[in-house]
Amino acid sequence: MSLSSHRRSFVPFFRKHVILPKPREMSHSLKMLGAAGHGDRHPLFGGAISARIPHSARDISDVREVPDNQEVFAHGHTDQSLIVELLEFESNVEDLDAAKYHFEDIAGSNKALKPGTCDVTSVVALSKSELSLSECSSAWLLNGAQCVSKFNEEARNAVTIHLGLFRLPQFSTDVLVTFNDPLSISPDSSSISSASGTQSSEPWTVQDFHRLLHSLTLHDPGLFG
């Protein structure tokens, strides 16, 4: 597997990652899920993984190129976004510190490391018995906030960041799931149109994010090579 770095100061942020090719065919198990009517379970990475993606989600790969190690979704009527990404397992980082490590890596991409622009409010372990991704050695939930700009704009928005981390050392991979939920948007930001427009659907909630985390399922370990 090859390694590279992609950084852009706009949500979602492209960071150091493992390049993983998506399978060409959706896995048989995902085809059966779709046939059974589980419409809210969405195939990820060609069907190698699946999860319950919230309502009104727009697949960003339909409008622009997304790296092979990422699945990115945006709410159709708000500025919220969800990112599922496969990152290199950081073996030198203890499990207890790993979620904060990735949060600070995101903050670095956001240029949000200055005092007052980045804050972690909680980090808790997720019970493996309640997770569908039983292959993980540990799982963590981090809540925090960052002041970020979009498209390299001067204006900065306060964004609540909910981060789920699943550690898979046997596959040399950290699975990171990030929910970006704007708390306040600068009137000078390009995101203000999403915030001020009429919303025809409800915004995503923390409960939606937790449902995604608990439903994340690995169908094909061959994804990791």
Tab-separated table of C-alpha atoms in Angstrom:
chain	number	residue	atom	x	y	z
A	1	MET	CA	0.000	0.000	0.000
A	2	SER	CA	1.264	3.439	-0.831
A	3	LEU	CA	1.225	6.461	1.433
A	4	SER	CA	0.643	10.078	0.509
A	5	SER	CA	-0.548	13.359	2.017
A	6	HIS	CA	-3.429	15.545	0.872
A	7	ARG	CA	-4.321	18.709	2.759
A	8	ARG	CA	-7.031	21.200	1.923
A	9	SER	CA	-8.391	23.851	4.274
A	10	PHE	CA	-12.047	22.989	3.838
A	11	VAL	CA	-14.301	20.335	5.299
A	12	PRO	CA	-13.665	17.524	4.476
A	13	PHE	CA	-9.924	17.702	4.999
A	14	PHE	CA	-7.608	15.373	3.124
A	15	ARG	CA	-4.831	14.111	5.363
A	16	LYS	CA	-2.169	11.437	5.517
A	17	HIS	CA	-3.849	8.230	4.533
A	18	VAL	CA	-3.595	4.749	3.133
A	19	ILE	CA	-4.569	4.572	-0.544
A	20	LEU	CA	-6.906	1.616	-0.902
A	21	PRO	CA	-8.562	0.668	-4.195
A	22	LYS	CA	-12.319	0.232	-4.056
A	23	PRO	CA	-13.560	-3.188	-5.136
A	24	ARG	CA	-15.092	-3.097	-8.597
A	25	GLU	CA	-18.153	-5.101	-7.615
A	26	MET	CA	-20.450	-4.588	-4.642
A	27	SER	CA	-20.122	-7.535	-2.287
A	28	HIS	CA	-22.832	-10.222	-2.377
A	29	SER	CA	-23.854	-9.470	1.231
A	30	LEU	CA	-24.531	-5.828	0.368
A	31	LYS	CA	-26.545	-6.807	-2.698
A	32	MET	CA	-28.682	-8.980	-0.442
A	33	LEU	CA	-29.103	-6.135	2.076
A	34	GLY	CA	-30.343	-3.870	-0.690
A	35	ALA	CA	-32.707	-6.530	-1.987
A	36	ALA	CA	-34.078	-7.055	1.522
A	37	GLY	CA	-35.148	-3.445	1.707
A	38	HIS	CA	-32.568	-2.103	4.156
A	39	GLY	CA	-32.537	1.225	2.366
A	40	ASP	CA	-30.761	3.120	5.130
A	41	ARG	CA	-27.756	0.779	5.110
A	42	HIS	CA	-25.325	2.252	2.624
A	43	PRO	CA	-22.456	0.361	0.952
A	44	LEU	CA	-19.051	1.954	1.501
A	45	PHE	CA	-15.803	1.286	-0.371
A	46	GLY	CA	-17.561	-0.738	-3.027
A	47	GLY	CA	-19.570	-2.742	-0.477
A	48	ALA	CA	-16.609	-3.949	1.602
A	49	ILE	CA	-18.068	-1.934	4.499
A	50	SER	CA	-21.592	-0.708	5.178
A	51	ALA	CA	-23.263	1.646	7.646
A	52	ARG	CA	-26.573	3.356	8.311
A	53	ILE	CA	-26.156	6.769	6.692
A	54	PRO	CA	-28.596	9.471	7.904
A	55	HIS	CA	-31.441	10.869	5.814
A	56	SER	CA	-30.878	13.617	3.225
A	57	ALA	CA	-27.252	12.537	2.671
A	58	ARG	CA	-25.634	13.487	-0.621
A	59	ASP	CA	-22.670	11.418	-1.799
A	60	ILE	CA	-19.947	13.959	-2.558
A	61	SER	CA	-18.258	11.572	-5.008
A	62	ASP	CA	-21.189	12.302	-7.336
A	63	VAL	CA	-20.062	15.924	-7.680
A	64	ARG	CA	-16.279	15.799	-7.283
A	65	GLU	CA	-13.392	13.388	-6.946
A	66	VAL	CA	-12.906	11.867	-3.494
A	67	PRO	CA	-9.746	9.947	-2.484
A	68	ASP	CA	-10.089	6.147	-2.525
A	69	ASN	CA	-9.656	5.968	1.244
A	70	GLN	CA	-12.642	8.257	1.934
A	71	GLU	CA	-16.422	8.205	1.716
A	72	VAL	CA	-17.849	11.718	2.106
A	73	PHE	CA	-21.468	12.754	2.563
A	74	ALA	CA	-23.052	16.184	2.942
A	75	HIS	CA	-26.498	17.007	4.250
A	76	GLY	CA	-28.656	18.134	1.369
A	77	HIS	CA	-29.964	21.256	3.137
A	78	THR	CA	-27.427	22.170	5.842
A	79	ASP	CA	-23.644	22.575	5.979
A	80	GLN	CA	-23.212	19.336	7.948
A	81	SER	CA	-20.915	16.620	6.614
A	82	LEU	CA	-19.896	13.057	7.395
A	83	ILE	CA	-16.579	11.444	6.485
A	84	VAL	CA	-15.603	7.782	6.746
A	85	GLU	CA	-11.902	7.308	6.086
A	86	LEU	CA	-9.302	4.569	6.262
A	87	LEU	CA	-6.041	5.832	7.730
A	88	GLU	CA	-2.676	4.330	8.477
A	89	PHE	CA	-2.656	2.664	11.910
A	90	GLU	CA	-0.563	4.809	14.233
A	91	SER	CA	1.220	2.088	16.205
A	92	ASN	CA	3.192	4.627	18.246
A	93	VAL	CA	-0.012	6.167	19.626
A	94	GLU	CA	-1.725	4.496	22.592
A	95	ASP	CA	-5.398	3.637	22.156
A	96	LEU	CA	-6.425	6.123	24.851
A	97	ASP	CA	-4.693	8.963	22.976
A	98	ALA	CA	-5.478	7.919	19.401
A	99	ALA	CA	-8.786	9.796	18.976
A	100	LYS	CA	-7.212	13.021	20.225
A	101	TYR	CA	-4.232	12.420	17.924
A	102	HIS	CA	-6.511	12.290	14.885
A	103	PHE	CA	-8.550	15.269	16.126
A	104	GLU	CA	-5.389	17.361	16.407
A	105	ASP	CA	-4.270	16.165	12.970
A	106	ILE	CA	-7.567	17.479	11.581
A	107	ALA	CA	-7.032	20.726	13.500
A	108	GLY	CA	-3.627	21.077	11.865
A	109	SER	CA	-5.221	20.716	8.441
A	110	ASN	CA	-7.794	23.327	9.493
A	111	LYS	CA	-5.117	25.691	10.770
A	112	ALA	CA	-6.986	25.532	14.066
A	113	LEU	CA	-4.180	24.787	16.510
A	114	LYS	CA	-3.923	28.277	18.005
A	115	PRO	CA	-5.321	28.801	21.534
A	116	GLY	CA	-9.073	29.227	21.445
A	117	THR	CA	-9.520	27.595	18.019
A	118	CYS	CA	-9.478	23.923	19.058
A	119	ASP	CA	-10.984	22.189	22.087
A	120	VAL	CA	-11.659	18.582	23.137
A	121	THR	CA	-14.592	18.246	25.525
A	122	SER	CA	-14.711	14.465	26.010
A	123	VAL	CA	-13.167	11.155	24.965
A	124	VAL	CA	-14.880	7.897	25.921
A	125	ALA	CA	-14.403	4.259	25.002
A	126	LEU	CA	-17.191	2.576	23.053
A	127	SER	CA	-18.336	-0.843	24.236
A	128	LYS	CA	-17.342	-3.461	21.676
A	129	SER	CA	-20.375	-5.539	22.623
A	130	GLU	CA	-22.592	-2.790	21.194
A	131	LEU	CA	-20.694	-2.430	17.904
A	132	SER	CA	-21.190	-4.228	14.615
A	133	LEU	CA	-17.494	-3.756	13.765
A	134	SER	CA	-16.386	-6.585	16.061
A	135	GLU	CA	-12.982	-6.764	14.340
A	136	CYS	CA	-11.762	-3.571	16.054
A	137	SER	CA	-9.369	-3.909	18.994
A	138	SER	CA	-10.873	-0.786	20.577
A	139	ALA	CA	-13.249	2.022	19.639
A	140	TRP	CA	-13.451	5.604	20.850
A	141	LEU	CA	-15.816	8.559	20.689
A	142	LEU	CA	-14.444	12.111	20.880
A	143	ASN	CA	-16.444	15.334	21.072
A	144	GLY	CA	-14.802	18.675	20.422
A	145	ALA	CA	-14.930	21.924	18.494
A	146	GLN	CA	-12.741	23.834	16.046
A	147	CYS	CA	-12.857	27.257	14.412
A	148	VAL	CA	-12.335	26.569	10.720
A	149	SER	CA	-12.506	28.318	7.373
A	150	LYS	CA	-13.888	26.909	4.140
A	151	PHE	CA	-12.193	27.102	0.752
A	152	ASN	CA	-9.264	29.072	2.305
A	153	GLU	CA	-11.613	31.928	3.232
A	154	GLU	CA	-10.686	34.464	5.885
A	155	ALA	CA	-14.013	33.941	7.668
A	156	ARG	CA	-14.008	31.210	10.310
A	157	ASN	CA	-16.922	29.091	11.457
A	158	ALA	CA	-17.334	27.363	14.816
A	159	VAL	CA	-17.803	23.659	14.089
A	160	THR	CA	-18.671	20.938	16.585
A	161	ILE	CA	-16.744	17.806	15.656
A	162	HIS	CA	-17.876	14.348	16.719
A	163	LEU	CA	-15.240	11.737	15.946
A	164	GLY	CA	-15.501	7.962	16.081
A	165	LEU	CA	-12.319	5.882	15.887
A	166	PHE	CA	-12.090	2.136	15.302
A	167	ARG	CA	-8.614	0.641	15.670
A	168	LEU	CA	-7.756	-2.335	13.433
A	169	PRO	CA	-4.069	-3.133	14.060
A	170	GLN	CA	-4.385	-6.521	12.313
A	171	PHE	CA	-5.112	-4.588	9.107
A	172	SER	CA	-2.677	-1.720	9.902
A	173	THR	CA	-5.679	0.615	9.710
A	174	ASP	CA	-7.515	3.184	11.806
A	175	VAL	CA	-11.111	3.699	10.644
A	176	LEU	CA	-12.104	7.280	11.370
A	177	VAL	CA	-15.682	8.578	11.172
A	178	THR	CA	-16.146	12.349	11.526
A	179	PHE	CA	-19.369	14.323	11.874
A	180	ASN	CA	-18.860	18.043	11.219
A	181	ASP	CA	-21.767	20.015	12.685
A	182	PRO	CA	-21.504	23.829	12.319
A	183	LEU	CA	-22.346	25.633	15.551
A	184	SER	CA	-22.128	29.180	14.223
A	185	ILE	CA	-21.336	30.430	10.728
A	186	SER	CA	-19.671	33.744	9.963
A	187	PRO	CA	-21.805	36.071	7.820
A	188	ASP	CA	-18.764	36.389	5.525
A	189	SER	CA	-18.507	32.623	4.956
A	190	SER	CA	-19.717	30.935	1.773
A	191	SER	CA	-21.559	28.529	4.078
A	192	ILE	CA	-23.972	31.243	5.216
A	193	SER	CA	-26.373	30.429	2.348
A	194	SER	CA	-26.824	26.896	3.698
A	195	ALA	CA	-27.375	28.174	7.207
A	196	SER	CA	-29.869	30.894	6.275
A	197	GLY	CA	-31.822	29.044	3.593
A	198	THR	CA	-35.155	27.315	4.141
A	199	GLN	CA	-34.543	23.746	5.299
A	200	SER	CA	-36.861	21.155	3.801
A	201	SER	CA	-35.501	18.389	6.048
A	202	GLU	CA	-34.286	18.105	9.612
A	203	PRO	CA	-30.564	18.460	10.319
A	204	TRP	CA	-28.600	15.427	11.435
A	205	THR	CA	-28.386	14.759	15.159
A	206	VAL	CA	-25.771	13.202	17.431
A	207	GLN	CA	-28.118	10.208	17.640
A	208	ASP	CA	-27.867	9.818	13.856
A	209	PHE	CA	-24.081	9.801	14.191
A	210	HIS	CA	-24.133	7.236	17.003
A	211	ARG	CA	-26.420	5.030	14.893
A	212	LEU	CA	-23.880	5.187	12.067
A	213	LEU	CA	-21.009	4.253	14.389
A	214	HIS	CA	-22.831	1.285	15.905
A	215	SER	CA	-23.947	-0.006	12.497
A	216	LEU	CA	-20.534	0.147	10.785
A	217	THR	CA	-19.908	-3.375	9.475
A	218	LEU	CA	-16.994	-5.009	7.674
A	219	HIS	CA	-18.084	-7.423	4.937
A	220	ASP	CA	-14.849	-7.966	3.045
A	221	PRO	CA	-11.465	-7.824	4.868
A	222	GLY	CA	-9.837	-8.041	1.429
A	223	LEU	CA	-10.378	-4.279	1.284
A	224	PHE	CA	-7.226	-3.878	3.355
A	225	GLY	CA	-5.064	-5.887	0.984
